[in-house]
PDB file of C-alpha atoms in Angstrom:
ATOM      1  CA  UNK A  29       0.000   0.000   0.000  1.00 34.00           C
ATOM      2  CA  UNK A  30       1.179   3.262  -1.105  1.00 34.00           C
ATOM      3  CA  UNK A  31      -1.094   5.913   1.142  1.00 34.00           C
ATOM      4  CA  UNK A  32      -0.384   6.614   4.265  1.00 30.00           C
ATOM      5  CA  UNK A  33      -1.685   6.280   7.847  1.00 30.00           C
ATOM      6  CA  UNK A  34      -3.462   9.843   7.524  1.00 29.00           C
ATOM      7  CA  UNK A  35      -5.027   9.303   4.421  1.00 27.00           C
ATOM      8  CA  UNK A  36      -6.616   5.553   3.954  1.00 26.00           C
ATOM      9  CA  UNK A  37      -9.046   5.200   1.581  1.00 25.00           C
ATOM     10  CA  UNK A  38     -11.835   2.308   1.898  1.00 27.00           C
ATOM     11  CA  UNK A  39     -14.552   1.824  -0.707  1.00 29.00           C
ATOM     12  CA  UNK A  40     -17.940   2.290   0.433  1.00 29.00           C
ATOM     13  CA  UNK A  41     -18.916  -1.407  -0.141  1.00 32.00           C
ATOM     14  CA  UNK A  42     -15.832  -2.472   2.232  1.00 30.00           C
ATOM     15  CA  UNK A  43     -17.118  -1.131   4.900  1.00 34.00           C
ATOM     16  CA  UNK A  44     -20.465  -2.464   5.581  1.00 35.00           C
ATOM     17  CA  UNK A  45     -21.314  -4.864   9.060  1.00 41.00           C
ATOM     18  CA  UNK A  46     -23.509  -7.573   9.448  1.00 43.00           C
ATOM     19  CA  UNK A  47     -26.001  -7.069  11.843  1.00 48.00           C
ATOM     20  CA  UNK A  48     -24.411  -9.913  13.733  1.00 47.00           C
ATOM     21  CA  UNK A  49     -20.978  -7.915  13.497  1.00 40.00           C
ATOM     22  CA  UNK A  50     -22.393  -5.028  14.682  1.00 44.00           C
ATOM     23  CA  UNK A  51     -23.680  -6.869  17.766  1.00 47.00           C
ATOM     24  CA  UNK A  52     -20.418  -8.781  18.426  1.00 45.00           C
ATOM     25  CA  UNK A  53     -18.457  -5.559  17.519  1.00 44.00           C
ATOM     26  CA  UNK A  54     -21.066  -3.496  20.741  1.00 46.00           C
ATOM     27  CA  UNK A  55     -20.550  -6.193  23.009  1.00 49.00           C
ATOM     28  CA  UNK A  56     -16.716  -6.255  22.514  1.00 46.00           C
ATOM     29  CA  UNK A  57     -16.450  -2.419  22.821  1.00 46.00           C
ATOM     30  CA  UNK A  58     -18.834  -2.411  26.155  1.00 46.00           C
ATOM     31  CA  UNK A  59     -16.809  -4.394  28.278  1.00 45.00           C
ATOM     32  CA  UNK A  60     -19.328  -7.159  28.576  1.00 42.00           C
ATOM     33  CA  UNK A  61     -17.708 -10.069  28.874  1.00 41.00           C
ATOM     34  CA  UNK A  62     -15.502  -8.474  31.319  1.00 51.00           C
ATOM     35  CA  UNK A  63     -17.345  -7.093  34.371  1.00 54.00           C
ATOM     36  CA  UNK A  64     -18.307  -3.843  35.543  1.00 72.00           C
ATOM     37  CA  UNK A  65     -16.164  -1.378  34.017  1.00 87.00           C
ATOM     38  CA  UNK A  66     -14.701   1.482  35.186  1.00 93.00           C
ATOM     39  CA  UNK A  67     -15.920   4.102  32.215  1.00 95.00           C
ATOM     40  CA  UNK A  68     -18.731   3.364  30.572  1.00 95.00           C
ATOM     41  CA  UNK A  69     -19.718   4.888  27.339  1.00 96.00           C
ATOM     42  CA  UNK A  70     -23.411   3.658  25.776  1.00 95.00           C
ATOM     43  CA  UNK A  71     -25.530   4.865  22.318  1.00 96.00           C
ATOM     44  CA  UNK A  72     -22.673   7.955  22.754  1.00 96.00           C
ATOM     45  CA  UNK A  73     -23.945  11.111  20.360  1.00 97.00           C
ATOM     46  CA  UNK A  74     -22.203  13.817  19.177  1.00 97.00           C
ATOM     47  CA  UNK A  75     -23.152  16.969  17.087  1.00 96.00           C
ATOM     48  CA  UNK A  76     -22.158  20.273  15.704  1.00 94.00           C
ATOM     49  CA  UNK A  77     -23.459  23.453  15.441  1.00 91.00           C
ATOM     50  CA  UNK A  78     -25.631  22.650  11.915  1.00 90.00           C
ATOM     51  CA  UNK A  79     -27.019  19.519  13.552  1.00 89.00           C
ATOM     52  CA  UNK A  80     -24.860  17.137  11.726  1.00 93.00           C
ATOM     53  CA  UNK A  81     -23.919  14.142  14.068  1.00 96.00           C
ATOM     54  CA  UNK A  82     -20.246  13.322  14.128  1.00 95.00           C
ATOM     55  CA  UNK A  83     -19.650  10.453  16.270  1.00 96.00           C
ATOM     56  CA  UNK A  84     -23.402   7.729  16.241  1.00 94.00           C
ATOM     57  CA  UNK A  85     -23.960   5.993  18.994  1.00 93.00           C
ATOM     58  CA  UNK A  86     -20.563   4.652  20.348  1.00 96.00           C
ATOM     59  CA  UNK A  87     -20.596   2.054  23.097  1.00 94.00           C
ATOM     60  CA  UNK A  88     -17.665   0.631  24.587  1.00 94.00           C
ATOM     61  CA  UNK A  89     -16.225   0.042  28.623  1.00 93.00           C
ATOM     62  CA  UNK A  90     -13.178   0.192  29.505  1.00 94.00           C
ATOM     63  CA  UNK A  91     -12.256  -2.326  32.668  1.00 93.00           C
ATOM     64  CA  UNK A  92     -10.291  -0.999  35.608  1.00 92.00           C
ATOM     65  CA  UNK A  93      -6.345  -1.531  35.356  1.00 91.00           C
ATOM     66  CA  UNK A  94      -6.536  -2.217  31.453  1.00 93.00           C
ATOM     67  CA  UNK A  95      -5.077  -0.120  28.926  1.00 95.00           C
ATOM     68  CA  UNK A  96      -7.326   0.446  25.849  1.00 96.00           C
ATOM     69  CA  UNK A  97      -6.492   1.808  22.367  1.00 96.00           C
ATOM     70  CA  UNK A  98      -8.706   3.796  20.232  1.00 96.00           C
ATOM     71  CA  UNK A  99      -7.490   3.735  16.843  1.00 94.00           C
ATOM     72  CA  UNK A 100      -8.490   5.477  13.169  1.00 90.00           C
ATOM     73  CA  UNK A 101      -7.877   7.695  11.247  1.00 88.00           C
ATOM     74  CA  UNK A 102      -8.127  11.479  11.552  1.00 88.00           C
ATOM     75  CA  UNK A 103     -11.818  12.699  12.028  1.00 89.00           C
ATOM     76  CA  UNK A 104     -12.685   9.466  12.953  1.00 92.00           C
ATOM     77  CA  UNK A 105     -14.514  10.681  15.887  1.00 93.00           C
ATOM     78  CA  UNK A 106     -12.106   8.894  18.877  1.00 94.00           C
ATOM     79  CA  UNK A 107     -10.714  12.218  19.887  1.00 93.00           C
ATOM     80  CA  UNK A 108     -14.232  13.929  19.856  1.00 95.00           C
ATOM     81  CA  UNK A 109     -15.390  10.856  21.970  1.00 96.00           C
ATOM     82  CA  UNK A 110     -12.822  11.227  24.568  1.00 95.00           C
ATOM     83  CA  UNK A 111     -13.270  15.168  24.768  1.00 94.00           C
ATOM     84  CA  UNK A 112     -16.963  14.199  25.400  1.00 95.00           C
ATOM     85  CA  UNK A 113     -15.467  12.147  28.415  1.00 95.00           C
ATOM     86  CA  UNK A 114     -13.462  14.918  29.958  1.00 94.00           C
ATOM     87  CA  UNK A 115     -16.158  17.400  29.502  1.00 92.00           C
ATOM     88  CA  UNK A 116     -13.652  19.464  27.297  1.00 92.00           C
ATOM     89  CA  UNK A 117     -15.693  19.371  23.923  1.00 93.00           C
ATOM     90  CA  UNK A 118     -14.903  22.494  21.347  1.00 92.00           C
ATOM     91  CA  UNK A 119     -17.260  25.097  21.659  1.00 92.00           C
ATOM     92  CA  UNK A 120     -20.184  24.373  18.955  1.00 92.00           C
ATOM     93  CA  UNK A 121     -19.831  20.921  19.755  1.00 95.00           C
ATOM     94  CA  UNK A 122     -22.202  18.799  22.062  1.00 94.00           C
ATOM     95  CA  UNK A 123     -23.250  15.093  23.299  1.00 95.00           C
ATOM     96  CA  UNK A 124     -27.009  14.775  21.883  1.00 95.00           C
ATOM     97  CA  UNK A 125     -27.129  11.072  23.034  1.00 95.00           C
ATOM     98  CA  UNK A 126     -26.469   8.300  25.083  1.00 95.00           C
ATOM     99  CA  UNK A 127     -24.238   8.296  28.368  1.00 95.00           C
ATOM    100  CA  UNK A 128     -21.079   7.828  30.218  1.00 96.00           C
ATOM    101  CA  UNK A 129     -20.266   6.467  33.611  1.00 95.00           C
ATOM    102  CA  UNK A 130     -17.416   6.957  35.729  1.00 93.00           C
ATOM    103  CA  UNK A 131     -17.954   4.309  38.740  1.00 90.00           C
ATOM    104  CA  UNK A 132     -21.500   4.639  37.981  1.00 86.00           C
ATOM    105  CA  UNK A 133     -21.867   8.263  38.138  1.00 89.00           C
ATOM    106  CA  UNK A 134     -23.404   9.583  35.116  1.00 93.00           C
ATOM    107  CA  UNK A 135     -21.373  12.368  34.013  1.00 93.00           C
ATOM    108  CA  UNK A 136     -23.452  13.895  31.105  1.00 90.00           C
ATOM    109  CA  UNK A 137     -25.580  15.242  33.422  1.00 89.00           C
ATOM    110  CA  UNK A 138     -23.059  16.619  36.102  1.00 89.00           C
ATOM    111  CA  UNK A 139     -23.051  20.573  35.771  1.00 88.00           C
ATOM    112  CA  UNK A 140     -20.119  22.401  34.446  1.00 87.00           C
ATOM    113  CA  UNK A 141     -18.760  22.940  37.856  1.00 86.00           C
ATOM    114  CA  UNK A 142     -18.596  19.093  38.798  1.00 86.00           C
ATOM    115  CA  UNK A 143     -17.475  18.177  35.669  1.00 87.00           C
ATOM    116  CA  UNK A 144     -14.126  20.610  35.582  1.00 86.00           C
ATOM    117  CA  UNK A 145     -13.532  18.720  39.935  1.00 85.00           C
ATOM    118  CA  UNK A 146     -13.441  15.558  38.442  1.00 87.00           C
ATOM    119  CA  UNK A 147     -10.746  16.367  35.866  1.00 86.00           C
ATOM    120  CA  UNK A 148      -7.338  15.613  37.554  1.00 78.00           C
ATOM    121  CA  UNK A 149      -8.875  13.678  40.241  1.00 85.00           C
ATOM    122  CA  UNK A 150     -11.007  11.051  39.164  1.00 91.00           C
ATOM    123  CA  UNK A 151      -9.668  11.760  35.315  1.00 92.00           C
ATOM    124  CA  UNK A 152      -7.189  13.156  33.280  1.00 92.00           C
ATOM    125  CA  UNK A 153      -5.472  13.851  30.091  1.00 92.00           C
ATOM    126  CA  UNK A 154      -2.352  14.657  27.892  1.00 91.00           C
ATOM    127  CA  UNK A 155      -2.380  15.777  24.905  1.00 88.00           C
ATOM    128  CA  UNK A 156      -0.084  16.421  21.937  1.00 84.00           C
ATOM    129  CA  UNK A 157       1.238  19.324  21.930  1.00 84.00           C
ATOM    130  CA  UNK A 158       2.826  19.969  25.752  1.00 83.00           C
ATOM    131  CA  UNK A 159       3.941  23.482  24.697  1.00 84.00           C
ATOM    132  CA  UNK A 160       0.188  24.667  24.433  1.00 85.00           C
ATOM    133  CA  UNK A 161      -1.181  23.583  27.639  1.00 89.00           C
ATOM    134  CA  UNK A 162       1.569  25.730  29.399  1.00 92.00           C
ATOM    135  CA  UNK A 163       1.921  29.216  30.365  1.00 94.00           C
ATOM    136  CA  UNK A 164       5.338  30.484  28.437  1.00 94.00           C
ATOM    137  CA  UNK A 165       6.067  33.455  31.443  1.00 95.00           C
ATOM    138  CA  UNK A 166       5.959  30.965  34.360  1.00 96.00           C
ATOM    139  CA  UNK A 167       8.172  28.058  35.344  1.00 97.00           C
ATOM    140  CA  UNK A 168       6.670  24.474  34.573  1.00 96.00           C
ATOM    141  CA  UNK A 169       7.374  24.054  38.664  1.00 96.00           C
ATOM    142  CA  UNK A 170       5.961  26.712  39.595  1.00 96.00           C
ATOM    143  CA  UNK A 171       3.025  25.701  37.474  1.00 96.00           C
ATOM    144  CA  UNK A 172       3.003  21.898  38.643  1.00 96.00           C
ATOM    145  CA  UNK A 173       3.120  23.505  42.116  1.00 96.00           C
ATOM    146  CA  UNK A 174       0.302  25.381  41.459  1.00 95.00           C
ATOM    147  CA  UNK A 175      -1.973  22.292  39.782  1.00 93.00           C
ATOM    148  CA  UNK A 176      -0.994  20.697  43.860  1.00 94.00           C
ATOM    149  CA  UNK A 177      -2.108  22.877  45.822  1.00 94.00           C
ATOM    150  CA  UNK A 178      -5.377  23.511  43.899  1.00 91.00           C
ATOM    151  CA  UNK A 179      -6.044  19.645  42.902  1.00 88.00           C
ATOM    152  CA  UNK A 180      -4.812  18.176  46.278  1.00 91.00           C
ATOM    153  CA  UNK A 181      -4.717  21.183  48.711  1.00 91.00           C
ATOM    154  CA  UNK A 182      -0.909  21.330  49.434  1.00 94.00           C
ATOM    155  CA  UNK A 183       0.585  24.476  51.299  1.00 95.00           C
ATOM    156  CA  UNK A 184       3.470  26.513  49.180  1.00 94.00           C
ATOM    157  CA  UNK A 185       6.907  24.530  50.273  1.00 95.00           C
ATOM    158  CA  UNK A 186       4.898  21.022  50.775  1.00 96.00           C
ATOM    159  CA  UNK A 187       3.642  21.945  46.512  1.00 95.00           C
ATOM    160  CA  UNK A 188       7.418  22.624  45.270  1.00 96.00           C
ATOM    161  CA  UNK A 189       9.030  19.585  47.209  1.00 96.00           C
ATOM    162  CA  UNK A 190       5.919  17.478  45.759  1.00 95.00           C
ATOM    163  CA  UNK A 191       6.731  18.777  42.250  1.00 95.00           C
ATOM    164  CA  UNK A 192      10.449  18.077  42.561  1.00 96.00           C
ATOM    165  CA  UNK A 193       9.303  14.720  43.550  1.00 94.00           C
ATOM    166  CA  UNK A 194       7.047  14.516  40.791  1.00 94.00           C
ATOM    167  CA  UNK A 195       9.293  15.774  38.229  1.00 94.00           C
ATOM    168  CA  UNK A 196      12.375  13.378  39.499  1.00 93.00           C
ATOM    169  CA  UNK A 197       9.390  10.408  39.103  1.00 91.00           C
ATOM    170  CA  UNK A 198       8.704  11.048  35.780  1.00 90.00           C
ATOM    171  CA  UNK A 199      12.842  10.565  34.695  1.00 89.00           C
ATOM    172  CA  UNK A 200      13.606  13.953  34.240  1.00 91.00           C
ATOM    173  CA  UNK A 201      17.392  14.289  35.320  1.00 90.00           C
ATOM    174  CA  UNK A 202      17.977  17.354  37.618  1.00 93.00           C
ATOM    175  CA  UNK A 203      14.640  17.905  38.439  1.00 94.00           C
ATOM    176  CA  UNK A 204      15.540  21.104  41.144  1.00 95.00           C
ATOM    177  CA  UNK A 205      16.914  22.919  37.804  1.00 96.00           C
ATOM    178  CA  UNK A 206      14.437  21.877  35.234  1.00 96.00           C
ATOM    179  CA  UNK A 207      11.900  22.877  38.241  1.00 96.00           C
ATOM    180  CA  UNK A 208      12.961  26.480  37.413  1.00 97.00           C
ATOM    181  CA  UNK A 209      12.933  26.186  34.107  1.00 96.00           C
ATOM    182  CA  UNK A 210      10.828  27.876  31.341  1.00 96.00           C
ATOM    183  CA  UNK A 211       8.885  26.196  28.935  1.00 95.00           C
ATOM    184  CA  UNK A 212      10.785  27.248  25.874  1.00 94.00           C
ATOM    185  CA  UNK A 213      13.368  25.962  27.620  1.00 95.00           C
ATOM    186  CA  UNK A 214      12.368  22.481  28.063  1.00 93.00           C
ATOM    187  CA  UNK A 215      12.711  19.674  24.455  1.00 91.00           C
ATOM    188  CA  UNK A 216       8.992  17.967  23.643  1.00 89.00           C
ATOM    189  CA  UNK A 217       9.761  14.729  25.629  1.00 90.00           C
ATOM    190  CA  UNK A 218      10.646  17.237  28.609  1.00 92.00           C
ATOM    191  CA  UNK A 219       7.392  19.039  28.245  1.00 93.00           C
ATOM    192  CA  UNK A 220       5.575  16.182  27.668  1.00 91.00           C
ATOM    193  CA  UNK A 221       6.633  14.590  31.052  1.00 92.00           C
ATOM    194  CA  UNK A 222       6.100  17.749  33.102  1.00 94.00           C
ATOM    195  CA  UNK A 223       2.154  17.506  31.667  1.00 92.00           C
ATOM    196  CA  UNK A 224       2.045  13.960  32.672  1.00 92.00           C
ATOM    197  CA  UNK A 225       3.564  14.528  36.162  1.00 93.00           C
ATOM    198  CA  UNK A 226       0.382  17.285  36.410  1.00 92.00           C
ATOM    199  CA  UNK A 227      -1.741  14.706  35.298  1.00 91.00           C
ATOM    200  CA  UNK A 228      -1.172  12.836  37.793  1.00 90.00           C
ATOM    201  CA  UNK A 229      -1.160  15.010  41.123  1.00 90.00           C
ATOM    202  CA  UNK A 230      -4.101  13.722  42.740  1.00 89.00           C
ATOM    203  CA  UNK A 231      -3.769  10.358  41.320  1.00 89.00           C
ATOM    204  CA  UNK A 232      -6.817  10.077  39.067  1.00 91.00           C
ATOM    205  CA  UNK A 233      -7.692   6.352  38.328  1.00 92.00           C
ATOM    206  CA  UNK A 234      -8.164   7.019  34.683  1.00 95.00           C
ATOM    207  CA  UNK A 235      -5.454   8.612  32.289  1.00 94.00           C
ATOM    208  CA  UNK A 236      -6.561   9.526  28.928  1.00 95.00           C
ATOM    209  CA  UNK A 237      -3.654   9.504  26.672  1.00 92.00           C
ATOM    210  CA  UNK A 238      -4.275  11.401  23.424  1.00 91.00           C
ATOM    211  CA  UNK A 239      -1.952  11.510  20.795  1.00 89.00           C
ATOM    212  CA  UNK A 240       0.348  12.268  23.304  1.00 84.00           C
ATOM    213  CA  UNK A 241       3.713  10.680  21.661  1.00 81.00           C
ATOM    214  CA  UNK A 242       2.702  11.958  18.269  1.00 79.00           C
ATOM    215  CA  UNK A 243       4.967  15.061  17.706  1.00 73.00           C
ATOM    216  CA  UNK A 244       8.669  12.976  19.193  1.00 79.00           C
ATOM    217  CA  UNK A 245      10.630  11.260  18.000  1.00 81.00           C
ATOM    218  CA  UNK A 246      11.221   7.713  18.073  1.00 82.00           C
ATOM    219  CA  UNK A 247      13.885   7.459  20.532  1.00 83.00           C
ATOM    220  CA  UNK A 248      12.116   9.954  22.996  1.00 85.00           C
ATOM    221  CA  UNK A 249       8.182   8.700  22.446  1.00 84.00           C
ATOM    222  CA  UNK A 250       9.704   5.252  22.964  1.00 86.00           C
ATOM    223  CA  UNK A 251      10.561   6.820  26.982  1.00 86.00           C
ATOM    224  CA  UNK A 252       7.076   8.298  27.222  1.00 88.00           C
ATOM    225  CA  UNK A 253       5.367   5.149  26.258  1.00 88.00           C
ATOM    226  CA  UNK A 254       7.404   3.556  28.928  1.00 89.00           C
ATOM    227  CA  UNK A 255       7.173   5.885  31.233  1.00 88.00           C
ATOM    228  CA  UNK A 256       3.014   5.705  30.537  1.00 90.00           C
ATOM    229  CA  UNK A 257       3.579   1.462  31.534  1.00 90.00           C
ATOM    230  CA  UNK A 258       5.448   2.206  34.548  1.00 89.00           C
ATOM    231  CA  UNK A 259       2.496   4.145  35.836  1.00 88.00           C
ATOM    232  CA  UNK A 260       0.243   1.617  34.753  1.00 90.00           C
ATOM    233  CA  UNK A 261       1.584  -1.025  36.499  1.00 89.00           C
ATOM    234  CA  UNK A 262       3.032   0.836  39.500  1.00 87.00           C
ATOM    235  CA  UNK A 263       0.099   3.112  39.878  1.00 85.00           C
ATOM    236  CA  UNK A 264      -2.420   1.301  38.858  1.00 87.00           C
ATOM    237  CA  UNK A 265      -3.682   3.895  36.489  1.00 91.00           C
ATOM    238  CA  UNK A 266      -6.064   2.817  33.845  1.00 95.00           C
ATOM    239  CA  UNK A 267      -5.244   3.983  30.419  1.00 95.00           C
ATOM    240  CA  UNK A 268      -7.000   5.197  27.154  1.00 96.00           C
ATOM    241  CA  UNK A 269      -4.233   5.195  24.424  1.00 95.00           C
ATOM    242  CA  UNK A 270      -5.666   7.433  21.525  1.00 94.00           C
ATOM    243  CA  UNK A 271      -3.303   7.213  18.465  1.00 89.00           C
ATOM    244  CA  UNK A 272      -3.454   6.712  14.392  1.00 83.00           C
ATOM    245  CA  UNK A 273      -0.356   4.050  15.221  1.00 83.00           C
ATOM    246  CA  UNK A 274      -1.205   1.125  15.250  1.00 86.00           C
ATOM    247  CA  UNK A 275       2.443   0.407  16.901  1.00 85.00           C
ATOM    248  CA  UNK A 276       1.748   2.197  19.448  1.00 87.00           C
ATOM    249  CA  UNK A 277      -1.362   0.628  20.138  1.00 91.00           C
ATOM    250  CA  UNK A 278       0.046  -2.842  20.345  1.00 89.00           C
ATOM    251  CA  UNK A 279       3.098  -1.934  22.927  1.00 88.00           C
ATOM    252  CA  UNK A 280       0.474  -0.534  24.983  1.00 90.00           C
ATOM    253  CA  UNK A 281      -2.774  -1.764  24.903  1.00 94.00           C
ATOM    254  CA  UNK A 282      -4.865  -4.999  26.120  1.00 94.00           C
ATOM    255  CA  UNK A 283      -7.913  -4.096  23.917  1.00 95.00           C
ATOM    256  CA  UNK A 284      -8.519  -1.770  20.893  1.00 96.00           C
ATOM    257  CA  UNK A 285     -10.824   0.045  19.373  1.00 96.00           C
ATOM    258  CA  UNK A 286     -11.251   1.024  16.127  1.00 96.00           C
ATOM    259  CA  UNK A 287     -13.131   4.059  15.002  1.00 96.00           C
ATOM    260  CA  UNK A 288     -14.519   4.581  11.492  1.00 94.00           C
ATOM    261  CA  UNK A 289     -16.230   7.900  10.236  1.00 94.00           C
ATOM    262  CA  UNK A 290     -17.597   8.454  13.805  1.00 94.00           C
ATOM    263  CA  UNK A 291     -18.606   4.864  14.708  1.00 95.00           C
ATOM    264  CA  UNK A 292     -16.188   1.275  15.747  1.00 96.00           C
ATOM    265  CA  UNK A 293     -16.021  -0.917  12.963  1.00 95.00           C
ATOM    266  CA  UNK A 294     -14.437  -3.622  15.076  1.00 95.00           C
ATOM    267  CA  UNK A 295     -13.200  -4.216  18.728  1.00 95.00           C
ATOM    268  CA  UNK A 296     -11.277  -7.157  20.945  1.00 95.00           C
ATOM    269  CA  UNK A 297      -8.292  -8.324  22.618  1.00 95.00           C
ATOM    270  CA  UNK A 298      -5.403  -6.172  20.653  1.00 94.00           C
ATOM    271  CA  UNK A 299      -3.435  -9.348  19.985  1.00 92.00           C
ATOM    272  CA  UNK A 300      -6.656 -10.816  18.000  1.00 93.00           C
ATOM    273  CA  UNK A 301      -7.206  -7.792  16.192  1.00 94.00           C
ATOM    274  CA  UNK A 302      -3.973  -6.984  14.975  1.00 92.00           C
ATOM    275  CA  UNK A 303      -3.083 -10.558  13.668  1.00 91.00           C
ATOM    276  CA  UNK A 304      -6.444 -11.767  12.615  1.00 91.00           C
ATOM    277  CA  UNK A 305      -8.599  -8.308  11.616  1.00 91.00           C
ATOM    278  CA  UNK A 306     -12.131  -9.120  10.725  1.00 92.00           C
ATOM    279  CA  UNK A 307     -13.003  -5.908   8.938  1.00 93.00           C
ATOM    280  CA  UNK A 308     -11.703  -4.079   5.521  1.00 92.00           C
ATOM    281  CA  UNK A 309     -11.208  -1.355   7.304  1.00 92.00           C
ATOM    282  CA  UNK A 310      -8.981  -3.017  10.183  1.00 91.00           C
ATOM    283  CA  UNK A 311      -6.990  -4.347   7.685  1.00 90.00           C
ATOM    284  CA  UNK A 312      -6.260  -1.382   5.448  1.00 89.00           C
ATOM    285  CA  UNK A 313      -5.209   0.266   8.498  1.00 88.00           C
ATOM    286  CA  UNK A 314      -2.615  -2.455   9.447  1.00 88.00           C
ATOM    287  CA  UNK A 315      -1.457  -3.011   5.651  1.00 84.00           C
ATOM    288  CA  UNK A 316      -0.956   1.142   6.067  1.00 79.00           C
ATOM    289  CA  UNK A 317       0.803   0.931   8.692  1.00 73.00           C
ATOM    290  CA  UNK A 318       3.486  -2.030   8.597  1.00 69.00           C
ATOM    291  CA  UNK A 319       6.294   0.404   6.994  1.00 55.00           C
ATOM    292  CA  UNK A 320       6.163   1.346  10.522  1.00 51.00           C
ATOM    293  CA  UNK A 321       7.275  -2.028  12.158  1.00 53.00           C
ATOM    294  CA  UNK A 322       4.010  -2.777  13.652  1.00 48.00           C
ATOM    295  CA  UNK A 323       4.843  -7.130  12.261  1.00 46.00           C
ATOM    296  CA  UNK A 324       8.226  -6.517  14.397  1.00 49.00           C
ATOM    297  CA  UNK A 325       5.875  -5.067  17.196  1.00 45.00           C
ATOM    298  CA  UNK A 326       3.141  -7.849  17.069  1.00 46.00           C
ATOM    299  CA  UNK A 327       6.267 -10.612  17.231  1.00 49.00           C
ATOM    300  CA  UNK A 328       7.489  -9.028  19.959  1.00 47.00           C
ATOM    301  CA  UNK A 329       4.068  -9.152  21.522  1.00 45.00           C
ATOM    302  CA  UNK A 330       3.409 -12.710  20.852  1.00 49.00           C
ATOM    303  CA  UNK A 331       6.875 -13.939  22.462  1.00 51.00           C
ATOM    304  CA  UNK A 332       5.202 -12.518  25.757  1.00 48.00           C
TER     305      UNK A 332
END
């Protein structure tokens, strides 16, 4: 295949489901076949400003302690899905159907107010990007500081010896001097890591990760996606893993996702997916995406 990852192109009559796909495809997404899941996201719709729906009715659940990859391409509807999640969707933009759970509390319904609490507490997210969620005129500790003593109540020196802590947990080497450190001063995978140490000052149980290793380089998102396990598996965060890599996905995830114009097309154990796809669409995506080493990736998976 010549196109790439950004720009696959399916024939219409490629991507049609069964109605029994469909239903194997909602209960894979949902979680159903294992237990009560931490998020829960059912008949999910979303709309702009003309009325046009842009994501139709969505259902998956994501179990707590997994890590779960959304995958598609671009407009696919998986970042507008997890935006819908956070409570963070662009202005113009709105959830016409369906819910979502967080431990059972339905948060489509939660006012403004209780929505924004929940963010770095129960949930979070990083984005690509780091350089945009940051204030250029402050110091990223003095901002990290800042994010503990409003998200978990911390007086002035207990917030800067946190954040040093923090900053030294996340790998950074130094982490007194890149504490007073600018921004602009700081490389991607830097600034990256300094938005995932705020992510994680109250230790929220669910971590949405999107796109977050998209603008590094190998070498350095290789570190990030590490660093993303570690806290897995030593903080038991659970993980959504939204990417158009499918390499990514299958370093990271248990399950996956896969989002087609605003709908999945297929979910399952990542593993399955990737080495046995059961839709067009699946398939195109992996045949787009093996100049990328995803075969060396699913080996290396397999040997596990």
């Amino acid at each position: 295949m010549s196109a790439s990852p950004d720009a696959v192109s399916v024939s219409p009559d490629r991507v049609s489901v069964s109605p029994e796909r469909a239903t194997a495809v909602r209960a894979a997404a949902a979680g159903e076949l294992g237990g009560e899941p931490l998020l829960s996201v059912r008949g999910l719709r979303i709309s702009v400003a003309d009325g046009s729906e842009v994501v139709h009715g969505v259902d998956f659940g994501i179990p707590r302690g997994s890590a779960v990859g959304l995958v598609g391409e671009s407009g696919s509807g998986k970042t507008l899905t997890c935006r819908a999640v956070l409570g963070l969707l662009p202005a113009g933009v709105e959830v016409t159907g369906g819910e979502i759970s967080l431990r059972g509390t339905e948060l489509t319904t939660l006012p403004a107010a209780g929505r924004a609490r929940l963010r770095g507490t129960d949930l979070a997210a990083v984005f690509q990007d780091p350089a945009s969620y940051l204030n250029p005129s402050i110091t990223v500790g003095a901002q990290l500081a800042e994010v503990l003593r409003v998200k978990v109540g911390l007086a002035r020196r207990a917030a800067r010896h946190r954040a040093v802590e923090l900053l030294h947990a996340m790998g950074l080497r130094r982490p007194e001097h890149v504490y007073a450190q600018y921004p602009f001063e700081l490389s991607g995978g830097m600034l990256q890591r300094v938005l995932i140490a705020m992510s994680i000052t109250a230790e929220p149980e669910l971590l949405i990760a999107d796109e977050a290793t998209t603008a590094l380089d190998v070498t350095v998102q290789a570190e990030v996606l590490e660093l993303l396990t570690e806290l897995r598996r030593d903080r038991g965060l659970t993980l959504i893993v939204v990417s158009h890599d499918l390499a990514v996905i299958s370093q990271m995830c248990d399950t996956v996702h896969v989002f087609r114009d605003g709908g999945i097309v297929e979910a399952g154990p990542t593993r399955q997916v990737l080495r046995a796809p059961r839709h067009p669409y699946t398939r195109e995506l992996i045949d787009n995406h093996e100049r990328f080493g995803i075969d060396r990736v699913r080996e290396q998976r397999s040997r596990r």
